Amino acid sequence: MPPVKAFAGYSFRSNLPRYTYILIALTGFLGLLGGGTAVGQPVARQGVLDLRQTDLSQDDVALRGEWVWYWNQLRLPNQPESAHEFTDFPKLWSSSQWQRHAIPSQGFATYRLTVLLPPGSAPIMLKVPDHYSAYRLFVNGTDVAHDGNPATTAAQTIPHWSTQLVRMPAADTLQLLLQVANFHHAKGGASQAIRIGETTQMEASMATDRALALFLTGCVLMIGLFFLGLYGFSRMDHPMLYFGLFCLVYSYRLIGTNLYSLHTLFPGLPWGLTLRLEYASLYLAIGIFVIYTQSLYPKDTHRRIITPMTWICFLFAGTVLVLPTVVFTQLMNPFLVLMVAYIGYAMYVYWTAYRRQRPGAAYSLMSTGLLLSVFSLILAQYFGVATPVVLILFVGYVGFFFLQALVLAYRFSFALNEARYTEKQFLANMSHEIRTPLNAILGFSAMLETTPLNTDQQEFLGFIRTAGKNLLTIVNDILDIAKIEAGMLPLESIPFSINSLTDSIRTMLQPVASEKNLQLTVYVDPSLPAIVLGDPTRLTQILLNLLSNAIKFTKQGGVTARIEKLDETADLVRVRFVVQDTGIGIAADVLPYIFERFRQASDFTTRYYGGTGLGLNIVKSLTEMQGGWVTVTSRLGEGSCFTLEIPYKIAPSQVETEGDLFVAPSGLIGQNVRILVVEDNMMNQKLALQVLKRLGYTAQVAENGQEALDKLQEEPFDLVLMDIQMPVMDGYTTTRHIRNTLQNSVPIIAMTAHALASEREQCIQAGMNDFLPKPFQVEELQRVMRKYTPMARPDAVADPLPAQPAPAPPQPATSSAFTLEPLLNAVDNDPGFAAEILDLFLEQTPVELEQIRQALTAQDTKTIGRLIHTQKVPIRTFGLTYMSPLIATLEEQIAAGNEAADVAPLVKQYIQAIEAELPVMRLALETTLRGTTAD
């Protein structure tokens, strides 16, 4: 956070770079340093300038001082002497006196000066600026230069302005005679000094000054045209329009004033036209700049000030069109005072905008500071106070236009980013809003399947559910894309096991592959670190996308996933993930674009297989966000191979974690395995105890985490089966107490109804060793037992897994989704135990449903979530899988902190669905299970 400073009672962040103040101060200092009479240069006295001791090769010299002056005389060389006086040169006639009387600005006069040069000096030149408003110069009796035609009457005088270089004759003395006449301008006389110097130096300086003027004019013209063109594309950002017009108008002043480079390029241009353009361009430029400032920061300007400013500028511009030159040129001095006030007001506006942290205000403030410095130097030259160095003006102008262009570019970029962010926010919000009714559609269509339907209705309902699922997938992809582009998808860095994560994904996708008779093979390099630091959720998303695509586009053969370690250092491992299939493949001309959005292998692929073409783009984005890369090789009709590499940090406690995962508990040889089941749901307790008993293991039950801690302190256990969500103390907290407080390394297996890989990683992070989804099957539990108790032997002598399990008893015909098959599989086809479990569920569920209703009335979402979570496993055990999306949605909304009123429709839908299944369950209990047991 930058320091906070106080100014005039306001607090603001000082983000203005310090070098800006230095740049502004340096510009003004150097400009003033480059103007005025150089220290030590000789000055003319009584019409004579002695340069005999001056080295003209080092620097040019201004012919300042006392010149002989003849008022109302246009003298010629060698003309007899007449009345004359001495006057300072350069000096305007309005500030001069002839015979102690003020003289007008209109008239004619002659100036004379004798210049004594160093003997044997190199060729020299004079740099003659413009004078008001025509002149003719004679040197040693020869007419060497003229600007227009000076004469004694207005009709004969032809005004013209330019800056000229005049070669001098080889001589030790120069006799200069300068005729000046003015009848067309409000000012008369000379405002700038004639300069003398060596030819080479003078020509190089003049060429440089004109080149800078032309270059700057070209740049400003291009900037103006660029912003006008940019505005033409959108016609939205009006500051671009006004700044473009300002650049075009002001560009004339860069080439049509001071050195008058335009007049040199086009000497035939009428003086009256160029003078009107010179004045009008200043008036219009200031007026447009006022409008530009107001459009740039409208909330920081005052319309009562801006409007009069603008009209005054345009009114001055109007005088240029309708009044004679000698009249409208009198208005320049008052306008210059107004111009300084305008620039000062712009400084105030930009300072206010800067304090209020408007976009680009800091650059506006810097540029206006430079403009004020440049105009100060120009005014000093205009009033004859100093002659600034052209290079200094060039630097000031370049800084001003560059910073102003930077303001607009910054605003454009800021607005573009804001628009993109708003777009992504809109997509993200709309995706969430669309998902809510979509979940309702899918949930109600699932409920509709439980009602009596004819064949056509069942087919139509299937179409609705399929379309709904496809639309939900599209919405989820769009949500991910929007989050990635909006920068709202942060990456985690938490410990997780790549081995466990891929095993979870394999378990998740195995049924889908089996339905298509595909072989799904997952190989994990055993040398991979057991625990790494990274984002398991994003890795899961990547692998699910690739494997799901591989299964979808493969009709026969199989899908293989290989996870390999490429290289490993002390704290980093690079992992390669390869997903290969034997599917339809991708054409060679499509491969370079396959990771772009909305791109698929062909139109046929989109029509036949569906999808939006966003999945692979998400894979690429997520991989690159994690510092990796992804490529693909494919042959049409033979399959595809996606390869990606991601670097992961190795978890610091690698050695200890590996020991916990793979070292068997000590003292198990020849002893019975003692297991602690930590579970709060009575039906789950009975199910776990019965399955463990059939496998020959001895087990005890703890109803919550605190009770489990007490039991572990009383006696040793060889394995703990830990539920996650429990009253008093949840599974995560209990595990941390076991590891940290009790210092117990007993293997802990998480039992949870969530099938998400992210929760599995949370279990491992808390200190658990493995993960067992509920409802678990006998085979899955036995696999875990063998993994963590490899040298233990159960008490039971019978094989816990019969080779020929008894067929499931027939069920009554019903349109309900309830089925006994999952329950019988879980209890090893024991109808008696299945009847006991089902009877317990039918006894508990009505009570729990009433508790949910009461909690809904009391707006107690926490109790609602806990009760629904306890029923999740039994619902899956009874084959009611269609309710899983509804339960998942409820848990997400409750976890997100939604109010009871928001989740009430889904809760009522859940209660109705359960109550609709209860009669079917009672019928199955009476007619099937108990009938089978009686037989």
PDB file of N, CA, C and O in Angstrom, residues 795-824:
ATOM      1  N   ASP A 795     -10.536 -63.648  12.158  1.00  0.00           N
ATOM      2  CA  ASP A 795     -10.950 -64.805  12.941  1.00  0.00           C
ATOM      3  C   ASP A 795     -11.734 -65.802  12.111  1.00  0.00           C
ATOM      4  O   ASP A 795     -11.628 -67.010  12.296  1.00  0.00           O
ATOM      5  N   ALA A 796     -12.561 -65.310  11.220  1.00  0.00           N
ATOM      6  CA  ALA A 796     -13.461 -66.205  10.496  1.00  0.00           C
ATOM      7  C   ALA A 796     -12.677 -67.157   9.622  1.00  0.00           C
ATOM      8  O   ALA A 796     -11.748 -66.781   8.946  1.00  0.00           O
ATOM      9  N   VAL A 797     -13.075 -68.408   9.656  1.00  0.00           N
ATOM     10  CA  VAL A 797     -12.398 -69.408   8.836  1.00  0.00           C
ATOM     11  C   VAL A 797     -13.064 -69.541   7.480  1.00  0.00           C
ATOM     12  O   VAL A 797     -12.467 -70.015   6.535  1.00  0.00           O
ATOM     13  N   ALA A 798     -14.320 -69.102   7.396  1.00  0.00           N
ATOM     14  CA  ALA A 798     -15.008 -69.193   6.116  1.00  0.00           C
ATOM     15  C   ALA A 798     -14.549 -68.067   5.201  1.00  0.00           C
ATOM     16  O   ALA A 798     -14.149 -67.005   5.637  1.00  0.00           O
ATOM     17  N   ASP A 799     -14.607 -68.340   3.906  1.00  0.00           N
ATOM     18  CA  ASP A 799     -14.238 -67.319   2.926  1.00  0.00           C
ATOM     19  C   ASP A 799     -15.293 -66.223   2.952  1.00  0.00           C
ATOM     20  O   ASP A 799     -16.473 -66.489   2.750  1.00  0.00           O
ATOM     21  N   PRO A 800     -14.884 -64.983   3.237  1.00  0.00           N
ATOM     22  CA  PRO A 800     -15.884 -63.925   3.333  1.00  0.00           C
ATOM     23  C   PRO A 800     -16.538 -63.579   2.013  1.00  0.00           C
ATOM     24  O   PRO A 800     -17.575 -62.953   1.997  1.00  0.00           O
ATOM     25  N   LEU A 801     -15.951 -63.968   0.909  1.00  0.00           N
ATOM     26  CA  LEU A 801     -16.532 -63.683  -0.395  1.00  0.00           C
ATOM     27  C   LEU A 801     -16.920 -64.989  -1.070  1.00  0.00           C
ATOM     28  O   LEU A 801     -16.088 -65.667  -1.635  1.00  0.00           O
ATOM     29  N   PRO A 802     -18.159 -65.404  -0.984  1.00  0.00           N
ATOM     30  CA  PRO A 802     -18.568 -66.679  -1.588  1.00  0.00           C
ATOM     31  C   PRO A 802     -18.320 -66.659  -3.086  1.00  0.00           C
ATOM     32  O   PRO A 802     -18.521 -65.648  -3.745  1.00  0.00           O
ATOM     33  N   ALA A 803     -17.903 -67.800  -3.567  1.00  0.00           N
ATOM     34  CA  ALA A 803     -17.618 -67.889  -4.997  1.00  0.00           C
ATOM     35  C   ALA A 803     -18.893 -67.805  -5.821  1.00  0.00           C
ATOM     36  O   ALA A 803     -18.908 -67.257  -6.904  1.00  0.00           O
ATOM     37  N   GLN A 804     -19.985 -68.375  -5.289  1.00  0.00           N
ATOM     38  CA  GLN A 804     -21.244 -68.358  -6.002  1.00  0.00           C
ATOM     39  C   GLN A 804     -22.298 -67.729  -5.103  1.00  0.00           C
ATOM     40  O   GLN A 804     -22.976 -68.419  -4.356  1.00  0.00           O
ATOM     41  N   PRO A 805     -22.420 -66.428  -5.089  1.00  0.00           N
ATOM     42  CA  PRO A 805     -23.412 -65.801  -4.228  1.00  0.00           C
ATOM     43  C   PRO A 805     -24.824 -66.182  -4.646  1.00  0.00           C
ATOM     44  O   PRO A 805     -25.100 -66.406  -5.824  1.00  0.00           O
ATOM     45  N   ALA A 806     -25.677 -66.272  -3.653  1.00  0.00           N
ATOM     46  CA  ALA A 806     -27.067 -66.654  -3.922  1.00  0.00           C
ATOM     47  C   ALA A 806     -27.741 -65.554  -4.710  1.00  0.00           C
ATOM     48  O   ALA A 806     -27.481 -64.381  -4.507  1.00  0.00           O
ATOM     49  N   PRO A 807     -28.596 -65.936  -5.617  1.00  0.00           N
ATOM     50  CA  PRO A 807     -29.280 -64.927  -6.415  1.00  0.00           C
ATOM     51  C   PRO A 807     -30.196 -64.072  -5.545  1.00  0.00           C
ATOM     52  O   PRO A 807     -30.736 -64.544  -4.559  1.00  0.00           O
ATOM     53  N   ALA A 808     -30.323 -62.829  -5.943  1.00  0.00           N
ATOM     54  CA  ALA A 808     -31.192 -61.926  -5.200  1.00  0.00           C
ATOM     55  C   ALA A 808     -32.629 -62.369  -5.320  1.00  0.00           C
ATOM     56  O   ALA A 808     -33.067 -62.830  -6.364  1.00  0.00           O
ATOM     57  N   PRO A 809     -33.389 -62.299  -4.213  1.00  0.00           N
ATOM     58  CA  PRO A 809     -34.791 -62.703  -4.265  1.00  0.00           C
ATOM     59  C   PRO A 809     -35.580 -61.778  -5.173  1.00  0.00           C
ATOM     60  O   PRO A 809     -35.226 -60.614  -5.345  1.00  0.00           O
ATOM     61  N   PRO A 810     -36.629 -62.282  -5.770  1.00  0.00           N
ATOM     62  CA  PRO A 810     -37.427 -61.453  -6.673  1.00  0.00           C
ATOM     63  C   PRO A 810     -38.100 -60.311  -5.917  1.00  0.00           C
ATOM     64  O   PRO A 810     -38.437 -60.439  -4.754  1.00  0.00           O
ATOM     65  N   GLN A 811     -38.267 -59.181  -6.606  1.00  0.00           N
ATOM     66  CA  GLN A 811     -38.911 -58.026  -6.017  1.00  0.00           C
ATOM     67  C   GLN A 811     -40.285 -57.828  -6.627  1.00  0.00           C
ATOM     68  O   GLN A 811     -40.527 -58.210  -7.761  1.00  0.00           O
ATOM     69  N   PRO A 812     -41.165 -57.194  -5.863  1.00  0.00           N
ATOM     70  CA  PRO A 812     -42.494 -56.936  -6.407  1.00  0.00           C
ATOM     71  C   PRO A 812     -42.438 -55.923  -7.535  1.00  0.00           C
ATOM     72  O   PRO A 812     -41.597 -55.040  -7.541  1.00  0.00           O
ATOM     73  N   ALA A 813     -43.355 -56.089  -8.480  1.00  0.00           N
ATOM     74  CA  ALA A 813     -43.398 -55.159  -9.615  1.00  0.00           C
ATOM     75  C   ALA A 813     -43.826 -53.779  -9.143  1.00  0.00           C
ATOM     76  O   ALA A 813     -44.808 -53.626  -8.441  1.00  0.00           O
ATOM     77  N   THR A 814     -43.071 -52.764  -9.526  1.00  0.00           N
ATOM     78  CA  THR A 814     -43.360 -51.393  -9.092  1.00  0.00           C
ATOM     79  C   THR A 814     -42.662 -50.434 -10.028  1.00  0.00           C
ATOM     80  O   THR A 814     -41.677 -50.776 -10.656  1.00  0.00           O
ATOM     81  N   SER A 815     -43.202 -49.226 -10.089  1.00  0.00           N
ATOM     82  CA  SER A 815     -42.562 -48.186 -10.899  1.00  0.00           C
ATOM     83  C   SER A 815     -41.554 -47.393 -10.092  1.00  0.00           C
ATOM     84  O   SER A 815     -40.974 -46.449 -10.580  1.00  0.00           O
ATOM     85  N   SER A 816     -41.326 -47.758  -8.806  1.00  0.00           N
ATOM     86  CA  SER A 816     -40.377 -47.042  -7.959  1.00  0.00           C
ATOM     87  C   SER A 816     -38.950 -47.335  -8.406  1.00  0.00           C
ATOM     88  O   SER A 816     -38.651 -48.367  -8.997  1.00  0.00           O
ATOM     89  N   ALA A 817     -38.042 -46.383  -8.065  1.00  0.00           N
ATOM     90  CA  ALA A 817     -36.628 -46.584  -8.353  1.00  0.00           C
ATOM     91  C   ALA A 817     -35.954 -47.471  -7.312  1.00  0.00           C
ATOM     92  O   ALA A 817     -34.808 -47.874  -7.488  1.00  0.00           O
ATOM     93  N   PHE A 818     -36.664 -47.778  -6.212  1.00  0.00           N
ATOM     94  CA  PHE A 818     -36.093 -48.605  -5.152  1.00  0.00           C
ATOM     95  C   PHE A 818     -35.773 -50.013  -5.676  1.00  0.00           C
ATOM     96  O   PHE A 818     -36.544 -50.614  -6.416  1.00  0.00           O
ATOM     97  N   THR A 819     -34.604 -50.514  -5.270  1.00  0.00           N
ATOM     98  CA  THR A 819     -34.210 -51.875  -5.630  1.00  0.00           C
ATOM     99  C   THR A 819     -33.415 -52.476  -4.484  1.00  0.00           C
ATOM    100  O   THR A 819     -32.697 -51.781  -3.765  1.00  0.00           O
ATOM    101  N   LEU A 820     -33.575 -53.785  -4.291  1.00  0.00           N
ATOM    102  CA  LEU A 820     -32.889 -54.472  -3.198  1.00  0.00           C
ATOM    103  C   LEU A 820     -31.475 -54.899  -3.560  1.00  0.00           C
ATOM    104  O   LEU A 820     -30.699 -55.266  -2.677  1.00  0.00           O
ATOM    105  N   GLU A 821     -31.121 -54.844  -4.837  1.00  0.00           N
ATOM    106  CA  GLU A 821     -29.839 -55.402  -5.260  1.00  0.00           C
ATOM    107  C   GLU A 821     -28.637 -54.746  -4.587  1.00  0.00           C
ATOM    108  O   GLU A 821     -27.758 -55.448  -4.071  1.00  0.00           O
ATOM    109  N   PRO A 822     -28.545 -53.382  -4.515  1.00  0.00           N
ATOM    110  CA  PRO A 822     -27.390 -52.794  -3.831  1.00  0.00           C
ATOM    111  C   PRO A 822     -27.312 -53.175  -2.360  1.00  0.00           C
ATOM    112  O   PRO A 822     -26.230 -53.395  -1.822  1.00  0.00           O
ATOM    113  N   LEU A 823     -28.475 -53.245  -1.702  1.00  0.00           N
ATOM    114  CA  LEU A 823     -28.486 -53.612  -0.290  1.00  0.00           C
ATOM    115  C   LEU A 823     -28.000 -55.041  -0.096  1.00  0.00           C
ATOM    116  O   LEU A 823     -27.172 -55.330   0.789  1.00  0.00           O
ATOM    117  N   LEU A 824     -28.484 -55.965  -0.937  1.00  0.00           N
ATOM    118  CA  LEU A 824     -28.068 -57.359  -0.811  1.00  0.00           C
ATOM    119  C   LEU A 824     -26.583 -57.515  -1.136  1.00  0.00           C
ATOM    120  O   LEU A 824     -25.885 -58.316  -0.506  1.00  0.00           O
TER     121      LEU A 824
END
